[in-house]
PDB file of C-alpha atoms in Angstrom:
ATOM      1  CA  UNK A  77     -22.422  25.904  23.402  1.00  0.00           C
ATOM      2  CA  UNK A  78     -18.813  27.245  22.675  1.00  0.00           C
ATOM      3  CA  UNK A  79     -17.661  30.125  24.185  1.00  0.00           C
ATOM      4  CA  UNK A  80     -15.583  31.672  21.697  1.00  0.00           C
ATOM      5  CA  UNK A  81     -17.945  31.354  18.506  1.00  0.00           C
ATOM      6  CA  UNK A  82     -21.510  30.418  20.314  1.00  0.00           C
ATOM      7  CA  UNK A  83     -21.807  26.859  18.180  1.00  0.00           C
ATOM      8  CA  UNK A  84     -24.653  25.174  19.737  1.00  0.00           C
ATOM      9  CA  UNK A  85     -25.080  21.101  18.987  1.00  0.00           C
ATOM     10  CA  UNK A  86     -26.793  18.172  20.447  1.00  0.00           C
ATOM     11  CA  UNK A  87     -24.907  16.967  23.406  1.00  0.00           C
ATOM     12  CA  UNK A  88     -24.315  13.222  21.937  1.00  0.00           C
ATOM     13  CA  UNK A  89     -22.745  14.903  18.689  1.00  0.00           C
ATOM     14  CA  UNK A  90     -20.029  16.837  20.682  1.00  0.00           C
ATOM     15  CA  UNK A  91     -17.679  14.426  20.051  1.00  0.00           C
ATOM     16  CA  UNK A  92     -18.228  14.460  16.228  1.00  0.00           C
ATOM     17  CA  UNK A  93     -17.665  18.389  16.096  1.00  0.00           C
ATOM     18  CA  UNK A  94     -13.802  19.607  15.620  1.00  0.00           C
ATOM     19  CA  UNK A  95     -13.503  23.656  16.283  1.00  0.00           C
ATOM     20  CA  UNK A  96     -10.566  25.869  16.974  1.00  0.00           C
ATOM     21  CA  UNK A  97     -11.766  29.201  16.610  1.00  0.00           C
ATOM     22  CA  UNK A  98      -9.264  31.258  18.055  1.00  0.00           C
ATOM     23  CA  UNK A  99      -6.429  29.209  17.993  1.00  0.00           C
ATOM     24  CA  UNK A 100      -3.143  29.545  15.997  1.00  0.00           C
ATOM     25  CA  UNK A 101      -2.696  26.555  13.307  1.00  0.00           C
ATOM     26  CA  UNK A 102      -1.893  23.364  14.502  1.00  0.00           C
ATOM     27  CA  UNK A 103      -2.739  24.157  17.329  1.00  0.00           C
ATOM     28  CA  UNK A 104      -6.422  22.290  17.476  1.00  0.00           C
ATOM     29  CA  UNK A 105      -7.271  18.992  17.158  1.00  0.00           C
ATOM     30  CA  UNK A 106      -5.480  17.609  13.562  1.00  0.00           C
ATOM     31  CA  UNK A 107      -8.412  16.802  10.928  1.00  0.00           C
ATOM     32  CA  UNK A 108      -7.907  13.453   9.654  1.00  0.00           C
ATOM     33  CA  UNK A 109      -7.169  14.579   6.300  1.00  0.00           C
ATOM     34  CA  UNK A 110     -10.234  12.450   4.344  1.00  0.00           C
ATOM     35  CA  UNK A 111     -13.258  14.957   4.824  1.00  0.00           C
ATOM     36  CA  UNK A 112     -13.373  17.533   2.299  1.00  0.00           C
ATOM     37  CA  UNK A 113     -17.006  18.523   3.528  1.00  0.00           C
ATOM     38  CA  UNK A 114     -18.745  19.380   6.900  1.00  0.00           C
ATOM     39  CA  UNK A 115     -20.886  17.626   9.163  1.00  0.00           C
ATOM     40  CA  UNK A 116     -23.323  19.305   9.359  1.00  0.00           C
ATOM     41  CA  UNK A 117     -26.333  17.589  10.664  1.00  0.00           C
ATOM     42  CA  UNK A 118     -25.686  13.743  12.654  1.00  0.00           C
ATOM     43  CA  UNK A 119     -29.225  12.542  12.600  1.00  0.00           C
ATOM     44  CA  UNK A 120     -28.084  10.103  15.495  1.00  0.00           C
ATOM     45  CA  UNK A 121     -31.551   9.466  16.963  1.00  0.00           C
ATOM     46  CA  UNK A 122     -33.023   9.003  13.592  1.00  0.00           C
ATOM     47  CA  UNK A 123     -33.586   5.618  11.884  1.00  0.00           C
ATOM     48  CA  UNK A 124     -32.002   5.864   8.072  1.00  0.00           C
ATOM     49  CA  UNK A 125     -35.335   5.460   5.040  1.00  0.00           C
ATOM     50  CA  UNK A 126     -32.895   2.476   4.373  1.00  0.00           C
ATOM     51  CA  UNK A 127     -34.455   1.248   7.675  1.00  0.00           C
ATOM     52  CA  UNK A 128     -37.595   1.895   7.174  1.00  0.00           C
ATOM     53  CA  UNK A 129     -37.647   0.138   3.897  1.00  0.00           C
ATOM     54  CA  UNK A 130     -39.501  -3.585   3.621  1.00  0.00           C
ATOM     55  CA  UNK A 131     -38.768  -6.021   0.782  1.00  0.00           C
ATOM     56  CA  UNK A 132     -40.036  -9.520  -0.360  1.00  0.00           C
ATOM     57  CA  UNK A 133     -38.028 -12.466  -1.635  1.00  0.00           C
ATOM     58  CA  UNK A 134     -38.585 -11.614  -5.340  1.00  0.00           C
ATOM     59  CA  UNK A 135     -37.467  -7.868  -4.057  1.00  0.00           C
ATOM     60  CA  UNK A 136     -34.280  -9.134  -2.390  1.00  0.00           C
ATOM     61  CA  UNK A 137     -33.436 -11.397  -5.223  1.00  0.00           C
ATOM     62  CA  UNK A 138     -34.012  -8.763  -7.580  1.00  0.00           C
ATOM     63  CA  UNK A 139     -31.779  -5.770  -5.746  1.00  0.00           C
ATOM     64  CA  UNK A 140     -29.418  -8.563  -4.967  1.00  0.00           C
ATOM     65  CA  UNK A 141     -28.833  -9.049  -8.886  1.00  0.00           C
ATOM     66  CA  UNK A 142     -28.663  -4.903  -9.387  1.00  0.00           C
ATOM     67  CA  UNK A 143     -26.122  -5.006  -6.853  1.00  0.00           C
ATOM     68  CA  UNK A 144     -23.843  -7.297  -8.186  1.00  0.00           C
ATOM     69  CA  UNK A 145     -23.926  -5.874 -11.787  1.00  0.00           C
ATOM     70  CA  UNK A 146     -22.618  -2.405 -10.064  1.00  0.00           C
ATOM     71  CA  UNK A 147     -20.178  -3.431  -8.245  1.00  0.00           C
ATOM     72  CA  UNK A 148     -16.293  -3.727  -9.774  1.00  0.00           C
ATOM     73  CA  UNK A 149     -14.854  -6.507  -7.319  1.00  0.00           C
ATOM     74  CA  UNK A 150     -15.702  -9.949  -6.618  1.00  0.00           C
ATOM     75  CA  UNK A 151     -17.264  -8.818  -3.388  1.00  0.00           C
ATOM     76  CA  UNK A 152     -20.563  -9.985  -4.398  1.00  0.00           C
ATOM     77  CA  UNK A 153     -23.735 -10.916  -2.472  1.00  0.00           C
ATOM     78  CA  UNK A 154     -25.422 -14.416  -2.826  1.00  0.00           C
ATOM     79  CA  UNK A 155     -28.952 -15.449  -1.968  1.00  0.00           C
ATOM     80  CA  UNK A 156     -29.072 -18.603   0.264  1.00  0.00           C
ATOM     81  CA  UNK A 157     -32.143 -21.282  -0.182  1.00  0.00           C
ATOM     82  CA  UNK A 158     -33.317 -20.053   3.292  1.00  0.00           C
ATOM     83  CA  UNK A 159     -34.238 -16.239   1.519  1.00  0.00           C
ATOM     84  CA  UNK A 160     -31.310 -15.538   3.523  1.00  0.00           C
ATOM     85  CA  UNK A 161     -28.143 -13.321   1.780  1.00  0.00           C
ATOM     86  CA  UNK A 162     -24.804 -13.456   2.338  1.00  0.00           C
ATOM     87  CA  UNK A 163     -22.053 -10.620   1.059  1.00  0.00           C
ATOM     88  CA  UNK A 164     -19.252  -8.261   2.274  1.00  0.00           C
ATOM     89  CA  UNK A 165     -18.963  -4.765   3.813  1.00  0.00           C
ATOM     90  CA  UNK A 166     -16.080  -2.791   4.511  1.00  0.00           C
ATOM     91  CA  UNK A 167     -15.705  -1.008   7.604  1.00  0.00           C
ATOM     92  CA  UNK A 168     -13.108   2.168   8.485  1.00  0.00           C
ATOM     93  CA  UNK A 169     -11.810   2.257  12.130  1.00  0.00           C
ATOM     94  CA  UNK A 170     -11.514   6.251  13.092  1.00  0.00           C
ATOM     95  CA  UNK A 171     -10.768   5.584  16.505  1.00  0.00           C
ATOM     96  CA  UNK A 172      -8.595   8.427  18.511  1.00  0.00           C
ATOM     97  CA  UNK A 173      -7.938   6.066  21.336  1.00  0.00           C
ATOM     98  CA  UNK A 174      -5.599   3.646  21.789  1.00  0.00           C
ATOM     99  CA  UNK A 175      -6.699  -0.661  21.968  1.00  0.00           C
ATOM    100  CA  UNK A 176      -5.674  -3.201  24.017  1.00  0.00           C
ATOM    101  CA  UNK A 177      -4.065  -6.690  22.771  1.00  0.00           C
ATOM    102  CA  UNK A 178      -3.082  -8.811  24.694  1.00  0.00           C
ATOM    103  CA  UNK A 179       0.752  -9.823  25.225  1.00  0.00           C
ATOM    104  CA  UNK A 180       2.603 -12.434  26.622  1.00  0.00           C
ATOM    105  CA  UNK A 181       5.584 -12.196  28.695  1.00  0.00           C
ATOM    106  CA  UNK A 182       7.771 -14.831  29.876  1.00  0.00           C
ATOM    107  CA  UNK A 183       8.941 -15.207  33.407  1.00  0.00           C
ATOM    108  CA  UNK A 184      10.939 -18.192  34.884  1.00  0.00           C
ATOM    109  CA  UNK A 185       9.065 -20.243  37.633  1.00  0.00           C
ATOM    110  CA  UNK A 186       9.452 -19.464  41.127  1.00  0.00           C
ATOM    111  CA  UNK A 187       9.230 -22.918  42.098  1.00  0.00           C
ATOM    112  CA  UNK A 188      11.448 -25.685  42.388  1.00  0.00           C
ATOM    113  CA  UNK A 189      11.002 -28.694  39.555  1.00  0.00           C
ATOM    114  CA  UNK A 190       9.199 -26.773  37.306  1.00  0.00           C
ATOM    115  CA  UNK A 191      11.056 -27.695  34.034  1.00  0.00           C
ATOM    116  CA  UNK A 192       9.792 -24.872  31.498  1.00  0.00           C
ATOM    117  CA  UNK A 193       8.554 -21.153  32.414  1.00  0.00           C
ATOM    118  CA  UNK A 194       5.044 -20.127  33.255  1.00  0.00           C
ATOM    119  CA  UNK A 195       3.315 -17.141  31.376  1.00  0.00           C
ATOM    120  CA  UNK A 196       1.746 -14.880  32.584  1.00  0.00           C
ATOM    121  CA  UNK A 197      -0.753 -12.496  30.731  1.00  0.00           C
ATOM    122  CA  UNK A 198      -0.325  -9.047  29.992  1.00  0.00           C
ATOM    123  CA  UNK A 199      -1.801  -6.138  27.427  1.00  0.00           C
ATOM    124  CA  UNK A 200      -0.539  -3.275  26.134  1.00  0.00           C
ATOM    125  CA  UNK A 201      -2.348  -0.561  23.961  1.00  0.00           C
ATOM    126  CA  UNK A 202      -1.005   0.853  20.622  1.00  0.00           C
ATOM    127  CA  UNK A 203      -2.997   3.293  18.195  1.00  0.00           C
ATOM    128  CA  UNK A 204      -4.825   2.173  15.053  1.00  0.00           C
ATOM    129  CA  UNK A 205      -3.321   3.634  11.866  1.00  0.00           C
ATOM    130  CA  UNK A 206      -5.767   6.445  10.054  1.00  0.00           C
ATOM    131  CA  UNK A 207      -7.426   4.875   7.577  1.00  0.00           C
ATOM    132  CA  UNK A 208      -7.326   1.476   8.856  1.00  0.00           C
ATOM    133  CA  UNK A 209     -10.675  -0.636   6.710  1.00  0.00           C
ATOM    134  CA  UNK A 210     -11.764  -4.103   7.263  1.00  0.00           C
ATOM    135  CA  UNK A 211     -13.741  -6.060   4.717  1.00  0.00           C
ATOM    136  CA  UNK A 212     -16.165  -8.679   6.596  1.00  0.00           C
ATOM    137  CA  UNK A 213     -18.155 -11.723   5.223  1.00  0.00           C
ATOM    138  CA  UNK A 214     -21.568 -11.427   6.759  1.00  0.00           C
ATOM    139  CA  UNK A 215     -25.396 -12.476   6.919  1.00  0.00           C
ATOM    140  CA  UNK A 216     -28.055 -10.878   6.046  1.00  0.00           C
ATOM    141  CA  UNK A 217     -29.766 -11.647   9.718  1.00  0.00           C
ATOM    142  CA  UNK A 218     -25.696 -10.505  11.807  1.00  0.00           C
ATOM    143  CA  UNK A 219     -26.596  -7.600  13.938  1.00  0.00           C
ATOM    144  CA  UNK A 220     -24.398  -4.624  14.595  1.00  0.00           C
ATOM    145  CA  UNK A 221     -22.988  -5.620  17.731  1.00  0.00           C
ATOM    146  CA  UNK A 222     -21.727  -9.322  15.915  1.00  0.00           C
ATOM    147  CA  UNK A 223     -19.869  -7.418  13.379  1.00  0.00           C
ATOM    148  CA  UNK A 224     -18.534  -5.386  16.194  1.00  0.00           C
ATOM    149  CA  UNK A 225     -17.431  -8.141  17.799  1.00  0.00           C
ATOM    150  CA  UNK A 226     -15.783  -9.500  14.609  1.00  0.00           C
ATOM    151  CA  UNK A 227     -13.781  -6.489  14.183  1.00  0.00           C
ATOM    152  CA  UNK A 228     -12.480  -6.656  17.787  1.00  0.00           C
ATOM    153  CA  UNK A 229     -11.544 -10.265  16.733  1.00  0.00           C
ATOM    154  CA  UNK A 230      -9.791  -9.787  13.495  1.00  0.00           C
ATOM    155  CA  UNK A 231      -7.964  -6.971  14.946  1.00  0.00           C
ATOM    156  CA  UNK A 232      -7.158  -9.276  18.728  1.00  0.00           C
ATOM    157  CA  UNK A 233      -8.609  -6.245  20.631  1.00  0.00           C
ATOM    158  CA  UNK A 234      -9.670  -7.129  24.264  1.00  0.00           C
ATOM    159  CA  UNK A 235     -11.318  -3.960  25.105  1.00  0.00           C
ATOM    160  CA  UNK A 236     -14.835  -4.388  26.110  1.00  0.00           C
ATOM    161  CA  UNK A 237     -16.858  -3.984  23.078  1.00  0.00           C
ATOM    162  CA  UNK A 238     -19.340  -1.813  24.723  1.00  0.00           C
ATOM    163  CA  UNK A 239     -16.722   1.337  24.065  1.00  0.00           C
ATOM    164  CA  UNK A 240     -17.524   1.033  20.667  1.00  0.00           C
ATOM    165  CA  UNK A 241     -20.029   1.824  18.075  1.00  0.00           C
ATOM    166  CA  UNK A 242     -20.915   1.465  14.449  1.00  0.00           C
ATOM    167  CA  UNK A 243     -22.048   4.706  12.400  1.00  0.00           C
ATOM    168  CA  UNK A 244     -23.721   4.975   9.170  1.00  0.00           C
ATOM    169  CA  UNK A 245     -21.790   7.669   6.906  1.00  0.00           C
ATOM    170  CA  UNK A 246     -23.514   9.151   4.007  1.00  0.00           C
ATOM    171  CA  UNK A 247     -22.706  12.281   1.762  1.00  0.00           C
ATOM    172  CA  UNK A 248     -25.629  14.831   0.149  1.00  0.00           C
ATOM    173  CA  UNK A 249     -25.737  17.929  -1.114  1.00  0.00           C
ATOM    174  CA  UNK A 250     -21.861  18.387   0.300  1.00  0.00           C
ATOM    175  CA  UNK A 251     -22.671  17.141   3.688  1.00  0.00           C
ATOM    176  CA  UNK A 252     -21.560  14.375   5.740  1.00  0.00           C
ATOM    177  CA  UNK A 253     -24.318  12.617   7.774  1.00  0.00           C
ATOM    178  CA  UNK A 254     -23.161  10.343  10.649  1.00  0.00           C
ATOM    179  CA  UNK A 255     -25.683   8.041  12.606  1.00  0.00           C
ATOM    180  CA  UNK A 256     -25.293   5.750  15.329  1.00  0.00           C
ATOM    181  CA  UNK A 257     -26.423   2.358  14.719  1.00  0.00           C
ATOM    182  CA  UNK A 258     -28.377   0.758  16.595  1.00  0.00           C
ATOM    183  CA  UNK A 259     -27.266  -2.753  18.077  1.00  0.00           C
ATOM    184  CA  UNK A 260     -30.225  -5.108  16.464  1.00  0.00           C
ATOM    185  CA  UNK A 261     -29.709  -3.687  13.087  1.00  0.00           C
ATOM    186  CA  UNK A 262     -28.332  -5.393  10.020  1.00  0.00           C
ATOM    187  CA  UNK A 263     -25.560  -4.038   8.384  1.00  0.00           C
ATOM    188  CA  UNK A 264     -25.782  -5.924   5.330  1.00  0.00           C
ATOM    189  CA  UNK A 265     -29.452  -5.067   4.645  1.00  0.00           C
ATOM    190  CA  UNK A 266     -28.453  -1.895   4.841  1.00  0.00           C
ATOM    191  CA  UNK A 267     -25.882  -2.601   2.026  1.00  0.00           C
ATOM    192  CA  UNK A 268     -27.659  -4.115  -0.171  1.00  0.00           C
ATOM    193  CA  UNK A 269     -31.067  -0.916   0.309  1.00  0.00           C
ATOM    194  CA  UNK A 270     -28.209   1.699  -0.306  1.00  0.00           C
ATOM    195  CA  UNK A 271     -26.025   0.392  -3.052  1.00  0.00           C
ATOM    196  CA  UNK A 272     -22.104  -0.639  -3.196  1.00  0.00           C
ATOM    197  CA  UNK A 273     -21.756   3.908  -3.334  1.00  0.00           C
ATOM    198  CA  UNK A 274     -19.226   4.332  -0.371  1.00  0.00           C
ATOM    199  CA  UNK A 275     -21.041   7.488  -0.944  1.00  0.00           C
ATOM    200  CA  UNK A 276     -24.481   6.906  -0.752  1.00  0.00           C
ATOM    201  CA  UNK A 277     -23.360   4.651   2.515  1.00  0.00           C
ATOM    202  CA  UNK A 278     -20.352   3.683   4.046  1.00  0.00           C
ATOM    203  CA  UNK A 279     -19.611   1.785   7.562  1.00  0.00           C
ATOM    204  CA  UNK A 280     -17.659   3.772  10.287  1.00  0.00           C
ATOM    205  CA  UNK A 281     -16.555   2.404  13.565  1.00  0.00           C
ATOM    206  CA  UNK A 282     -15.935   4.731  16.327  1.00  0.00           C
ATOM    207  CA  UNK A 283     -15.756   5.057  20.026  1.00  0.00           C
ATOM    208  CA  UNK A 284     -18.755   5.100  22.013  1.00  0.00           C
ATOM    209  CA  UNK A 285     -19.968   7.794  24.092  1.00  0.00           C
ATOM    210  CA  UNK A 286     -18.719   8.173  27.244  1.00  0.00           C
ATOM    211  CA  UNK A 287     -22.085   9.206  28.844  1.00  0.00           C
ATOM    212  CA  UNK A 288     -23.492   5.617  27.042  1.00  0.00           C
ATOM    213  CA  UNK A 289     -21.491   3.537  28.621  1.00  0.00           C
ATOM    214  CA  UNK A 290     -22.014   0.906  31.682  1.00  0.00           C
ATOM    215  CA  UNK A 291     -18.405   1.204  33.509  1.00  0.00           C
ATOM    216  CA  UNK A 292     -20.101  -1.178  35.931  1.00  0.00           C
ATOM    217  CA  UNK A 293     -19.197  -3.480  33.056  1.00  0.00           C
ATOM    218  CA  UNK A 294     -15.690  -3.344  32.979  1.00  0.00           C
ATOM    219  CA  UNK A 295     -13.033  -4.977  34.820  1.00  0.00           C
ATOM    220  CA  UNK A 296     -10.238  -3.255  37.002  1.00  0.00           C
ATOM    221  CA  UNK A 297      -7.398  -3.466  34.699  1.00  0.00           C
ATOM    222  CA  UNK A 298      -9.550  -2.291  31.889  1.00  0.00           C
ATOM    223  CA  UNK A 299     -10.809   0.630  34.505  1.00  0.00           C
ATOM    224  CA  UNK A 300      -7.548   1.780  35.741  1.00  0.00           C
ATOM    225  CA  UNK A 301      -6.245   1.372  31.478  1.00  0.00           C
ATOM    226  CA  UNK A 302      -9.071   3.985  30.600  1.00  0.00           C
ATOM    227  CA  UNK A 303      -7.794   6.510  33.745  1.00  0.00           C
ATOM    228  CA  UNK A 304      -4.680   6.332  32.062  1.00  0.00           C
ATOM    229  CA  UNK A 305      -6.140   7.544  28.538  1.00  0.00           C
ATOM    230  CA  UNK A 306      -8.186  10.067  30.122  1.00  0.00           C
ATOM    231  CA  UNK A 307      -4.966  11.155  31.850  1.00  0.00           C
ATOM    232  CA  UNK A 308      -2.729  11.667  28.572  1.00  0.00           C
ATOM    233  CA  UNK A 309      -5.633  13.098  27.007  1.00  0.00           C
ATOM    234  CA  UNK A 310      -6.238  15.552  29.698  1.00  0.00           C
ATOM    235  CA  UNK A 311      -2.292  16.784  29.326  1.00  0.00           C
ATOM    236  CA  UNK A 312      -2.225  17.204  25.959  1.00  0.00           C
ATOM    237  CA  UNK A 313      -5.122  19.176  26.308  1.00  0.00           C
ATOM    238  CA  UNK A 314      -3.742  21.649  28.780  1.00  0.00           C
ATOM    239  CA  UNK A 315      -0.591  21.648  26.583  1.00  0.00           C
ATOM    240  CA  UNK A 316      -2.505  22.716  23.494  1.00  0.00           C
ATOM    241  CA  UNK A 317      -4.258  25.771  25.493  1.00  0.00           C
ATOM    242  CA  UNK A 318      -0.945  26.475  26.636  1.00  0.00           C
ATOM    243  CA  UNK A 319       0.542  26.910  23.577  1.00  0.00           C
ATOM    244  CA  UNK A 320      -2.438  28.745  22.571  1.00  0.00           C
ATOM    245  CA  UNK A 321      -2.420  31.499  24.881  1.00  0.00           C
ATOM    246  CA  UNK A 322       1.140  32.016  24.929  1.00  0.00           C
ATOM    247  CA  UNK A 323       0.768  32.428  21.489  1.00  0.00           C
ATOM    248  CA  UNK A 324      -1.669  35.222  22.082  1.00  0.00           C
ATOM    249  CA  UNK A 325       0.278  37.102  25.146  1.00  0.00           C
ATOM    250  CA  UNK A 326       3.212  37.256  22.802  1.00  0.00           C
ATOM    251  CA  UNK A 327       1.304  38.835  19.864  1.00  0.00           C
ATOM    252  CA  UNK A 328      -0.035  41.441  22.528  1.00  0.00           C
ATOM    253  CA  UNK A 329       3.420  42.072  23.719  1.00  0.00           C
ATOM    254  CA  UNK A 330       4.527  42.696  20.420  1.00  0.00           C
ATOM    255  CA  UNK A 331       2.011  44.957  19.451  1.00  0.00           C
ATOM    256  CA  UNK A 332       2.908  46.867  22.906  1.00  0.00           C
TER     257      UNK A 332
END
């Protein structure tokens, strides 16, 4: 529940919501510039009717062939002799934290007759461009948590995949509707149920909830990494209310 307009929302979807009531522009948290519509309702906790939905071979094969006749790439999906299906989905990265790759940094070799340098590993964390999309070959049968694996590949991130999750985005009746995957399901299945409509469906990967995940998991440079974040986070925080309140005791003053 916010204090300054009394918006109430599910505790899981507070982290979906972005609100500045009473602050000056620019002075909230920047909107990414690509949503023209609100979220309104998150459904996290809810299975999609694309879930629910059960098809035989001859129903596969045939929404495989209505797929590829809609589609305006060569991105298309192929049936294997297994009843298997192969094809591609793209996936944005919205992620407001920064990932670790690792680096390498040379250092000579502290001990005698050692003719070349020894390396020593090291990370460092940069921030993913906005708008950053991945395309990824999959199976029918590849699970959520594979493809995010994948993406942690393709991109070299080391971060413990547990930090991040895979929504479903979908747009009706001018709302955006954002749910959490679950990490058994299959992506591509999904795909083909829904249609190539970015639309209708779309793939979003995002950070996970804090309160979701097992920091028991982690290691210590990973642990004392994510103190850091929290840290930078926490100033720029303080420096936006701040801004915003001296802001505010300065209009007062000059209506004085």
């Amino acid at each position: 529940l916010s204090p300054d307009c009394s918006f109430t929302c599910h505790y899981r979807c507070r982290a979906l919501v972005r609100l500045d009531c009473n602050g000056p522009p620019g002075a909230g948290d920047e909107n990414d510039g690509n949503e023209h519509v609100l979220e309104k309702d998150t459904n996290v906790d809810e299975p999609s009717e694309w879930e629910k939905t059960e098809l035989d071979q001859a129903q596969v094969e045939q929404r495989i062939k209505e797929y590829n006749s809609q589609i305006n790439s060569n991105l298309f999906m192929s049936l294997n002799k297994d009843g298997s299906y192969t094809g591609f989905i793209k996936v944005q990265l919205k992620l407001v934290r920064p990932v670790s790759v690792p680096a390498t940094k040379r250092v000579p070799s502290l001990q005698a007759g050692r003719p070349h340098p020894q390396g020593v590993k090291r990370r460092t964390s940069f921030y993913l461009p906005k708008g950053t999309v991945k395309h990824l070959h999959i199976l029918s049968h590849t699970r959520v948590s594979e493809v995010i694996d994948a993406l942690l590949r393709k991109f070299t991130v080391i971060d413990n995949p547990r930090k991040f999750a895979l929504f479903e985005r979908s747009e009706k009746d001018e709302q955006v509707y954002l749910r959490k995957l679950g990490d058994d399901e299959q992506p591509l299945r999904l795909r083909l149920l829904a249609g190539p409509s970015e639309k209708v469906l779309s793939f979003i990967l995002k950070e996970n909830e804090t309160g979701e995940v097992n920091w028991d998991a982690f290691t210590l440079p990973e642990l004392h990494n994510f103190l850091l974040i929290l840290q930078r986070e926490e100033e720029e925080h303080v420096r936006r209310l701040r801004h915003r309140y001296a802001r505010c005791r300065q209009k007062m003053q000059e209506a004085l």
